[in-house]
Coordinates of C-alpha atoms in Angstrom, one line a residue:
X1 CA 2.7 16.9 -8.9
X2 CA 2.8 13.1 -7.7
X3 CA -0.1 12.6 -5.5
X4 CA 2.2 10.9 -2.9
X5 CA 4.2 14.1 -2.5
X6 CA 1.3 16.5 -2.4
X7 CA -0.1 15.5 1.0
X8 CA 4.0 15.7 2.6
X9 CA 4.3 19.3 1.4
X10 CA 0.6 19.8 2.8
X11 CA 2.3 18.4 5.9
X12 CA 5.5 20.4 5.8
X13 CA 3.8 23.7 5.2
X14 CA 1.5 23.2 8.3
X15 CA 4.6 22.5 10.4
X16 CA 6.5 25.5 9.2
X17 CA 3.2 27.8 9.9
X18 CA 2.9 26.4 12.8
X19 CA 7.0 26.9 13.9
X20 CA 5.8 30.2 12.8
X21 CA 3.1 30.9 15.2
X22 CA 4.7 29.5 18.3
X23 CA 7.6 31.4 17.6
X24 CA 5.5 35.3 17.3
X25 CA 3.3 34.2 19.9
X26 CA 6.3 32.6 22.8
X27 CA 6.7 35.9 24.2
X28 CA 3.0 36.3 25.1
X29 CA 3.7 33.6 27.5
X30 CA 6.9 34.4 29.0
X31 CA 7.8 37.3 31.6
X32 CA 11.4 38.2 30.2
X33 CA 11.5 41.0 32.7
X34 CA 12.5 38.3 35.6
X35 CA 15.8 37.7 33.3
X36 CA 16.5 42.1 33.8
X37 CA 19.3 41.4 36.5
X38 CA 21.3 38.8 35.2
X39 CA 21.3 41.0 31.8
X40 CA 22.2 44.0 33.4
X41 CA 24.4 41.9 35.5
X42 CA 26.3 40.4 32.4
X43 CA 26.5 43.4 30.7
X44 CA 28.1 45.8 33.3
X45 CA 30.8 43.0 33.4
X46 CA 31.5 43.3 30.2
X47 CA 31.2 46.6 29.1
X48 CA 33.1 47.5 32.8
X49 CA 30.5 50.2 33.4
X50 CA 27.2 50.4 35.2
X51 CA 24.1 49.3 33.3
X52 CA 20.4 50.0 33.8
X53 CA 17.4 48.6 32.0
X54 CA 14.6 50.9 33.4
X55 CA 11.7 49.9 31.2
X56 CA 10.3 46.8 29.9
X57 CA 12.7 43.5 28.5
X58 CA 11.6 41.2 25.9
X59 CA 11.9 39.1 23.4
X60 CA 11.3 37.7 20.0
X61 CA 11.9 34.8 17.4
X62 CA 10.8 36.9 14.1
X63 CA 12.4 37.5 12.2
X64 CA 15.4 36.2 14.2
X65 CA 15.8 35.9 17.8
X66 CA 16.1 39.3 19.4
X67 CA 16.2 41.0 22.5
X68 CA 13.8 44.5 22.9
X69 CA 14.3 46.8 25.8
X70 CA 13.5 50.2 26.8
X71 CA 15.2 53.1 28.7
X72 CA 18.5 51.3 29.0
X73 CA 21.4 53.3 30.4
X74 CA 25.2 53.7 31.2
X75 CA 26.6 55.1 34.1
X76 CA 29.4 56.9 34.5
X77 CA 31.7 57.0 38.0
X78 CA 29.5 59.9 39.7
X79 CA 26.7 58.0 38.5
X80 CA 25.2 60.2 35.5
X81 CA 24.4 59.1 32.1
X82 CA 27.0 58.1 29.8
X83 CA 25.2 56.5 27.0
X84 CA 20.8 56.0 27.0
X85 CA 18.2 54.9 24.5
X86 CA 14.7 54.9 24.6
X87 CA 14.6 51.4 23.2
X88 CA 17.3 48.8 21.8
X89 CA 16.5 46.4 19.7
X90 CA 19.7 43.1 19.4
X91 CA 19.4 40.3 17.0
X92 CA 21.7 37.3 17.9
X93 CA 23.0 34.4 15.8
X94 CA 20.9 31.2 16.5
X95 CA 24.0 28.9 16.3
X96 CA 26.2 30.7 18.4
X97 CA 23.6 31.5 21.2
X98 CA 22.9 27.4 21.4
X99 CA 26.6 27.0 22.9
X100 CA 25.6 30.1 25.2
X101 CA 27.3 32.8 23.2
X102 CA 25.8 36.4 22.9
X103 CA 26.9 37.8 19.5
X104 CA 24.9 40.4 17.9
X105 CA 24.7 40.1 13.9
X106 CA 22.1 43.3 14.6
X107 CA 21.7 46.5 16.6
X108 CA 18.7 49.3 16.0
X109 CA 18.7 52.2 18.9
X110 CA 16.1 54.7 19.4
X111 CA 16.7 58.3 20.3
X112 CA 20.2 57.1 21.6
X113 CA 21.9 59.9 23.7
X114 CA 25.5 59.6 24.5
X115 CA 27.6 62.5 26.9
X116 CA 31.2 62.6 26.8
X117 CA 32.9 64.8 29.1
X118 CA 36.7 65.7 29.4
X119 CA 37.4 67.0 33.2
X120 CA 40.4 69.2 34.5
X121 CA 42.6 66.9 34.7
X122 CA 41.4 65.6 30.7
X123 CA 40.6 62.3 31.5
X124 CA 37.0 61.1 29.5
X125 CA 34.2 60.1 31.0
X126 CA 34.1 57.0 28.9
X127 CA 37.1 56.2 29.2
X128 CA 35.9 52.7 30.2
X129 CA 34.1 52.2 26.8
X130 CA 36.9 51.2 25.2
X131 CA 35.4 47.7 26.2
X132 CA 32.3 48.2 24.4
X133 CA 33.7 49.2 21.3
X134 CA 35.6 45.7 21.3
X135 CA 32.5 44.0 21.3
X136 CA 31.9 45.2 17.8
X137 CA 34.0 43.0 16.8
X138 CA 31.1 40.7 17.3
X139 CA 29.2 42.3 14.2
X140 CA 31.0 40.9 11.3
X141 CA 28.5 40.8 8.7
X142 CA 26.0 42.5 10.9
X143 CA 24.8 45.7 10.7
X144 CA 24.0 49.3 12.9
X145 CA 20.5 51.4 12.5
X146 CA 20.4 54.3 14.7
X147 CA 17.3 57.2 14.6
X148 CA 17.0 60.4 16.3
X149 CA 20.2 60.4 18.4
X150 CA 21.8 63.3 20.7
X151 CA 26.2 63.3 21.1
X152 CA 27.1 66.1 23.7
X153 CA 31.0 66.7 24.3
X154 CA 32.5 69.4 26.8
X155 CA 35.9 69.6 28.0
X156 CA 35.6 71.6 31.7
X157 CA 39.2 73.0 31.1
X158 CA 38.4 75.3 28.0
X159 CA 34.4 75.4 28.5
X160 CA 33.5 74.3 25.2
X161 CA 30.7 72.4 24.6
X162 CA 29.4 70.6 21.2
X163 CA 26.0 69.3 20.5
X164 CA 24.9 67.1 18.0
X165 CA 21.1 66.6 17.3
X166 CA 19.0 64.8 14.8
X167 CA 21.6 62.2 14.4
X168 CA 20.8 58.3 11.7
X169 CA 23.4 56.2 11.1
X170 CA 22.8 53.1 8.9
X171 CA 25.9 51.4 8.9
X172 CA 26.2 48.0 7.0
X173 CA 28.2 45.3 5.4
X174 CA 30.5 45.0 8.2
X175 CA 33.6 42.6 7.5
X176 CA 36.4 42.3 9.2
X177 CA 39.3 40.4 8.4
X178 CA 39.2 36.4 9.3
X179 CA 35.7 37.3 10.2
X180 CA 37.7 38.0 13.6
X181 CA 36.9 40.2 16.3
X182 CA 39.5 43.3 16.5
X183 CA 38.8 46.6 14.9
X184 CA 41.8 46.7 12.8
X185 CA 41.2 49.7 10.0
X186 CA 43.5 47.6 8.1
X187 CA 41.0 44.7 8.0
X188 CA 37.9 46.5 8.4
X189 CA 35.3 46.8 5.6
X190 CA 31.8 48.4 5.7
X191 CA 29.5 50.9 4.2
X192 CA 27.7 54.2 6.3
X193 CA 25.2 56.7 5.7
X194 CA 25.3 59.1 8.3
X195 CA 23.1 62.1 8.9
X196 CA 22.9 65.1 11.1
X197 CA 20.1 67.9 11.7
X198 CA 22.1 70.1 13.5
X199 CA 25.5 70.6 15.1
X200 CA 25.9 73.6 17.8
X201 CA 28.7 75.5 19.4
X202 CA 28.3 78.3 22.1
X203 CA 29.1 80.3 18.7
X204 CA 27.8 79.1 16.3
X205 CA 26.1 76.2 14.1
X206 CA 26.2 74.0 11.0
X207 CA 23.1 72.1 9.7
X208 CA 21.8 69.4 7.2
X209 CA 24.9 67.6 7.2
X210 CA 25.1 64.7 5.4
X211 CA 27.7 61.8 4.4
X212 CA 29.0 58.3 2.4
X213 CA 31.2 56.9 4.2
X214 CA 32.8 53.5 2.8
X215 CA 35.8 51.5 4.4
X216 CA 37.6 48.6 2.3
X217 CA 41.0 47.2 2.7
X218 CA 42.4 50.1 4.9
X219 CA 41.3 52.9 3.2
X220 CA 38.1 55.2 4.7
X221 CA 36.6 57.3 2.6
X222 CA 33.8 60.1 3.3
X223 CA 32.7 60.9 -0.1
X224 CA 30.3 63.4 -0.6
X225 CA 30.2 65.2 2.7
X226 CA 27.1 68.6 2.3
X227 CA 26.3 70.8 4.9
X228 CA 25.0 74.1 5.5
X229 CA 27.2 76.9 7.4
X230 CA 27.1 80.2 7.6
X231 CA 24.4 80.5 5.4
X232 CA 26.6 78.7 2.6
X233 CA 26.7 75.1 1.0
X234 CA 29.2 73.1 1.9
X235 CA 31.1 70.2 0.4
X236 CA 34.1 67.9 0.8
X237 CA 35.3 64.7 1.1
X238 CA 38.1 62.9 3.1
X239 CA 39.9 59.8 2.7
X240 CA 42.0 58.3 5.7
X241 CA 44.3 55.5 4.2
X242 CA 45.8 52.7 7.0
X243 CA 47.8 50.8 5.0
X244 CA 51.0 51.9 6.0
X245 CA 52.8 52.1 9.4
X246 CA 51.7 55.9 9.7
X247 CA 48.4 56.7 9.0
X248 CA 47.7 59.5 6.3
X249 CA 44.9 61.8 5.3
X250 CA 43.5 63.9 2.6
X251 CA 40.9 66.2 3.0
X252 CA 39.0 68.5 0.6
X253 CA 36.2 71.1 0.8
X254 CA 34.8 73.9 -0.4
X255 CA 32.0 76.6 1.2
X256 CA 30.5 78.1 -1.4
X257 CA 28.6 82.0 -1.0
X258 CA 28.3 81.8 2.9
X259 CA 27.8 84.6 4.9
X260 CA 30.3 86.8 6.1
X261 CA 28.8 88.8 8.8
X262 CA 27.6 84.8 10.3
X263 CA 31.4 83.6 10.5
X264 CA 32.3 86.8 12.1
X265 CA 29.5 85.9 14.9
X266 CA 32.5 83.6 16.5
X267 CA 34.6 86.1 17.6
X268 CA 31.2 89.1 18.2
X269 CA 27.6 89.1 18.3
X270 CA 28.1 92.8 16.6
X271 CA 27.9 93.0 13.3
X272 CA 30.9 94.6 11.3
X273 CA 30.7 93.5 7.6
X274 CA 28.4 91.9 5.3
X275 CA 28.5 90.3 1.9
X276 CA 29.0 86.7 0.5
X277 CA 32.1 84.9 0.6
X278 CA 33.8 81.3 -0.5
X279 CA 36.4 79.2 0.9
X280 CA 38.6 76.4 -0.2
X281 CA 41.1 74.0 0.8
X282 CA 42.7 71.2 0.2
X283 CA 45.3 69.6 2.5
X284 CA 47.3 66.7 2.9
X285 CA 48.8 65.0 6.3
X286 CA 49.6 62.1 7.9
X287 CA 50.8 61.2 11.9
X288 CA 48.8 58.8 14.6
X289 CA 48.9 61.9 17.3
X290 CA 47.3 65.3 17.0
X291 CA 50.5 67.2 16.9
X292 CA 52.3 65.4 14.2
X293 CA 49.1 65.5 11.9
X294 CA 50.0 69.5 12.4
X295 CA 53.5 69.1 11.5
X296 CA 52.6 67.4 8.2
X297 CA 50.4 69.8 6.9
X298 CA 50.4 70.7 3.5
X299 CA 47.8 72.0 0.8
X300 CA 46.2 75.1 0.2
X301 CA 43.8 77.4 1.3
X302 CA 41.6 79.9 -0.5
X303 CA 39.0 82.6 0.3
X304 CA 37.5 84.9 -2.0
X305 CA 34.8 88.4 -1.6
X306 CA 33.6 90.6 -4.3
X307 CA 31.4 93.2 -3.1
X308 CA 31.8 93.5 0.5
X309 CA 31.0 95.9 3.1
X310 CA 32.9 96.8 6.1
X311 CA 30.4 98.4 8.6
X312 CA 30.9 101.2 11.2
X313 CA 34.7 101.7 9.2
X314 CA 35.7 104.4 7.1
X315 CA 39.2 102.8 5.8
X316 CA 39.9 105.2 3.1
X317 CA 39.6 108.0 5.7
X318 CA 41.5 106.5 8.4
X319 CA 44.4 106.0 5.9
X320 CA 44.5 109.2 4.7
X321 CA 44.5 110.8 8.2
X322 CA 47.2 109.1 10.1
X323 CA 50.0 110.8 9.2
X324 CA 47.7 113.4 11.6
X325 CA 45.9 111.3 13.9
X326 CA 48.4 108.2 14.2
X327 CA 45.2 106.8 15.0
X328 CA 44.7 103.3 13.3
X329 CA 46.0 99.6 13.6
X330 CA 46.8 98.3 10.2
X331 CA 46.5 94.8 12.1
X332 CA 42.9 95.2 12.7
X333 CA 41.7 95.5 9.0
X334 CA 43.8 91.8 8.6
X335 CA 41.2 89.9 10.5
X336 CA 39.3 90.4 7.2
X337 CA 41.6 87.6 6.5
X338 CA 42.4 85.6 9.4
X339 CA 39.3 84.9 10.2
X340 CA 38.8 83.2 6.9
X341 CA 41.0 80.1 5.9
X342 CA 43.2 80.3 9.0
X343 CA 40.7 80.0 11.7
X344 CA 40.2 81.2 15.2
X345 CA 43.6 79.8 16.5
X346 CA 45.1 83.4 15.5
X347 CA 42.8 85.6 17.6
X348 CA 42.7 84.0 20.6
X349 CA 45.7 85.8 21.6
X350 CA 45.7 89.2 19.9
X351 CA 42.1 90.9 20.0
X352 CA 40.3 92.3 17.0
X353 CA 38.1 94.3 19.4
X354 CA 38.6 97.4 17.2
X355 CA 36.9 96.1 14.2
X356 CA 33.6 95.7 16.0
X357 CA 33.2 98.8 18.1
X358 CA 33.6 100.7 14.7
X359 CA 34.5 104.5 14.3
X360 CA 32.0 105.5 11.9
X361 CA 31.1 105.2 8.4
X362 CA 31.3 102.1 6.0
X363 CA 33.6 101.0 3.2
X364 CA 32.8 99.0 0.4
X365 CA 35.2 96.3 0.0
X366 CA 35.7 95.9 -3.7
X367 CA 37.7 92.6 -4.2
X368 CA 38.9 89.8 -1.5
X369 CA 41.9 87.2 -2.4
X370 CA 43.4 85.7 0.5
X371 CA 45.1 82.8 -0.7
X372 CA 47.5 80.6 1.5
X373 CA 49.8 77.6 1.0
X374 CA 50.7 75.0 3.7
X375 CA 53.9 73.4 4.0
X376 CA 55.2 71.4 7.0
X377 CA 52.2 72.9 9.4
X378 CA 53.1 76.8 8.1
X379 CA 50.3 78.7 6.5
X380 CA 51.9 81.2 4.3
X381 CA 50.4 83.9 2.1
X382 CA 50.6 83.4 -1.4
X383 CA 48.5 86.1 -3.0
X384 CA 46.5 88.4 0.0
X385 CA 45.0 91.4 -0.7
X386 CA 41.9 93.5 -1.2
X387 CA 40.7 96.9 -2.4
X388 CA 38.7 99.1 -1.2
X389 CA 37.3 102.6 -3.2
X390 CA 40.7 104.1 -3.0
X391 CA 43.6 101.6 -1.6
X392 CA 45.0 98.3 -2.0
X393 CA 45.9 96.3 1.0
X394 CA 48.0 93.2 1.4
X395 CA 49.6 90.8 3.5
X396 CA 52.7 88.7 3.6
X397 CA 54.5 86.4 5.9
X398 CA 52.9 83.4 7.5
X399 CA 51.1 81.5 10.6
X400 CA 53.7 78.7 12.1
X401 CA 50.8 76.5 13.4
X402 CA 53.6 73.8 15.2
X403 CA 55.6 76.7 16.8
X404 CA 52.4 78.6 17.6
X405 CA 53.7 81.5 16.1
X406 CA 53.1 84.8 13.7
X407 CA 55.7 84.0 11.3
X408 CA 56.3 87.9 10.9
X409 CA 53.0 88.7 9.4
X410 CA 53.1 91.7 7.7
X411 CA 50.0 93.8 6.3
X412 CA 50.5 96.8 4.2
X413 CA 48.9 99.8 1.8
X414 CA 50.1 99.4 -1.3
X415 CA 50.4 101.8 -4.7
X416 CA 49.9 100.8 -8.1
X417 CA 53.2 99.2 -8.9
X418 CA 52.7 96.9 -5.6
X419 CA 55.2 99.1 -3.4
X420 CA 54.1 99.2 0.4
X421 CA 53.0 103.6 1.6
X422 CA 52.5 102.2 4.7
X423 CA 53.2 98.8 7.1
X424 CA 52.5 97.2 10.3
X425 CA 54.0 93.5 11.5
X426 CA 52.8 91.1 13.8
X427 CA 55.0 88.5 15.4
X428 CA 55.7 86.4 18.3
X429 CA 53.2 83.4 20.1
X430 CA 49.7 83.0 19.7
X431 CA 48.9 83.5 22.9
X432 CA 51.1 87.1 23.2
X433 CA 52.2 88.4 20.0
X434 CA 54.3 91.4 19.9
X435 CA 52.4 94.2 17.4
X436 CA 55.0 97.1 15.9
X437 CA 53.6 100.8 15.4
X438 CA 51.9 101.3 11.5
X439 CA 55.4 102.0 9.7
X440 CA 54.8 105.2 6.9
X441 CA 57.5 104.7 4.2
X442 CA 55.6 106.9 1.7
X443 CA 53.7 110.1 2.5
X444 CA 50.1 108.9 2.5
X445 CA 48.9 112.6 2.3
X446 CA 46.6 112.9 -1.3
X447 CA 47.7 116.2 -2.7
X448 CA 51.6 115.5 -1.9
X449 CA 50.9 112.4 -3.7
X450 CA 49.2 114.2 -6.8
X451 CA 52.1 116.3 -7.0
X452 CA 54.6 113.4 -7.0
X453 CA 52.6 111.7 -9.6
X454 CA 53.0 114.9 -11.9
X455 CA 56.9 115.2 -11.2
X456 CA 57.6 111.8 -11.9
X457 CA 59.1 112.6 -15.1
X458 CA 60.9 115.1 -14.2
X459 CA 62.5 113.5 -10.8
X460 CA 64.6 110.9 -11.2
X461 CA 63.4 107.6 -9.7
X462 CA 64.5 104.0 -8.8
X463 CA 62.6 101.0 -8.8
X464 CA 61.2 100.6 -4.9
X465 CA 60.8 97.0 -3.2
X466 CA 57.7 95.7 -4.7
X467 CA 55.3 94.6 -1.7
X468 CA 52.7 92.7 -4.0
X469 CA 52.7 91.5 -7.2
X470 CA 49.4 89.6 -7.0
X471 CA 46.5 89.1 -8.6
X472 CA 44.3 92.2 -7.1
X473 CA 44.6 95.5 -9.1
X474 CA 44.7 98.9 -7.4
X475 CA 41.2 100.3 -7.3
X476 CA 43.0 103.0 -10.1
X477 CA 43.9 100.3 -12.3
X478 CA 40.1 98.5 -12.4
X479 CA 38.3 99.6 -15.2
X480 CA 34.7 101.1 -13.4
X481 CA 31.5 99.0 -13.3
X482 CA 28.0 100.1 -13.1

């Protein structure tokens, strides 16, 4: 090194440490909190809601010039909080901010709390946010850190409420295209880690959840997404694809050895059966509204029990006494499967009250298939059945989930060549289906059977309308285990 140069980078390097220590010590000097109303000022105008700053404003230089306040708020009309954070931390771009523009390359938010509420007549309570989320336009090549957030949603018509807890978001690499300002999908590129501790419904709750989330040249995906539900492990994916003029989805998942008896706790707190369980599904769709996603439905859905106990239920003996008692709904025993891959949409209207108030003793449920195909928004039953210690059970028909419907949903005993001893159908809406009397074709009486059994050769007999041909065996037909 040139003994001429040496004393200028001396120089330089004083000047720089010295930029340095004006700029981490300027705030010591200045009361930021006089600027509190114009900021709140500018940004109710332009988010076109109500904002607070009811703790301290400041400011910084390093590492970049930023903007620090705490207890800032959003109002709603009635004056409640929308959207609150304990602190909020927005780093502006220096060249941008000396022609007098705002435009956050940065955001970091502390326990951020946001409350979204759909009244009676289902218009949001942030409604009006739509402005706000323009604004994030602003963040091309910027980034989002969020820690310890709270989402609460409840819709006053139907009285459900939603909780989310525990919430960090890390969300970077933001592009969008032309470095513009809108929010296309189509032009939007980043990559998300988002996290969850817990997520609670009045009935129930999922935890740990978990998920990637990357968006590049239309296409979002969410690959892997874990949780824990029901006492399972759960994991999926989905991938949301914008490149055409309709927007179209794929989504995949799969709830590995959850808990029966915790699923059931959505439709009763009493317990009625108990075992482990899995579920599938994988389904296709496509639409920009609610109801046409529905319509496009199609995939598959899969749930499968080995080992299962029906509590306070003595199946084998209700089905051998009805020919006396006509005391037993066939219907009843199928929320064992509607309550698995096909949700809760089917029991709002019909009630499986039965199969928790219980009429004594237990049956051990030895095999559950319930698969189900979609097509066009219509769950159908592909292979449905189950066993318990003496019968085979199984369902056909379907769920018209665009109509609303029971697509004549049919559950039935079955013998060992798959013919139906004894039936019951429900049809008709959701909301009121029409449930026909249990319909004996066979006697279902043991010895008369027996006897049958031994005349068979004897007695001329014609082939009957085979019921089920599926995968479950008749409990006869199952070699025994220990």
């Amino acid at each position: 090194m040139s003994r001429k140069l040496k004393p200028v980078l001396i120089a330089a390097g004083g000047v720089a440490g010295l930029l340095v220590l004006l700029a981490a010590t300027a705030p010591l000097f200045v009361n930021a909190d006089r600027f509190k109303p114009e900021l709140e000022a500018a940004a109710t105008e332009s988010l076109g809601m109500d904002v607070r700053i009811d703790g301290r404003l400041g400011f910084g230089l390093v590492p970049g010039f930023h903007l620090t306040l705490e207890r800032g708020r959003i109002l709603g009309s009635r004056g409640e909080d929308v959207a609150s954070a304990r602190s909020a931390r927005l780093y502006f771009r220096i060249l941008p901010l000396l022609r007098g523009e705002l435009r956050p390359n940065r955001i970091e938010l502390t326990q951020p709390r946001i409350s979204v509420e759909r009244d009676s007549t289902g218009a949001l309570n942030v409604g009006r946010l739509k402005r706000a989320v323009a604004l994030l336009g602003g963040l091309h090549g910027g980034s989002v850190k969020l820690t310890d957030g709270e989402l609460r949603y409840a819709d006053r018509r139907s009285g459900r409420t939603i909780e989310a807890s525990g919430i960090r978001l890390a969300l970077g690499r933001i592009r969008l295209a032309g470095g513009g300002s809108r929010l296309d999908p189509r032009g939007l590129s980043f990559r998300a880690r988002l996290a969850c501790a817990e997520i609670r419904t009045e009935s129930h709750s999922e935890s740990a959840l978990q998920m990637l989330i990357e968006g590049k040249d239309g296409v979002i995906v969410a690959d892997p997404i874990t949780m824990r539900l029901f006492g399972g492990q759960g994991k999926g994916s989905v991938r949301a694809e914008f490149t055409d003029s309709v927007a179209s989805y794929r989504v995949r998942g799969t709830l590995a050895n959850f808990r029966i008896e915790e699923s059931l706790t959505i439709l009763s707190p009493v317990k009625a059966a108990e075992g482990e369980m899995s579920f599938s599904m994988d389904l296709s769709m496509q639409g920009e509204r609610w109801d046409r996603v529905v319509e496009t439905a199609a995939g598959e859905l899969s749930l499968r029990g080995r080992d299962l106990k029906l509590l306070s239920h003595d199946l084998d003996g209700a089905i051998s006494r009805f020919e006396a008692s006509q005391n037993f709904n066939l219907v009843d025993v199928g929320a064992v499967f509607l309550t698995g891959p096909l949700g809760l949409a089917v029991t709002k209207g019909y009630s499986f009250a039965s199969l928790f108030q219980g009429t004594g003793g237990t049956t051990k449920l030895g095999t559950v298939v319930s698969d189900w195909t979609v097509a066009r928004g219509v769950v159908r039953a592909k292979d449905v059945a189950l066993t318990t210690a003496e019968n085979r059970l199984a369902v056909q028909g379907g769920l018209d989930f665009v109509g609303r419907r029971f697509d004549d949903l049919t559950l039935a005993v079955v013998d060992e060549e798959g013919c139906s001893k004894l039936r019951q159908t429900i049809r008709g809406s959701f909301e009121k289906p029409d449930v026909d009397k249990p319909h004996v074709l066979t006697s279902l009486a043991g010895p008369l059977v027996s006897a049958l059994k031994k005349a068979k050769d004897l007695l001329p007999t014609g082939p009957c309308d085979v019921f089920y041909s599926g995968s479950v065996k008749h409990p006869i037909q199952e070699p025994e285990t220990k």
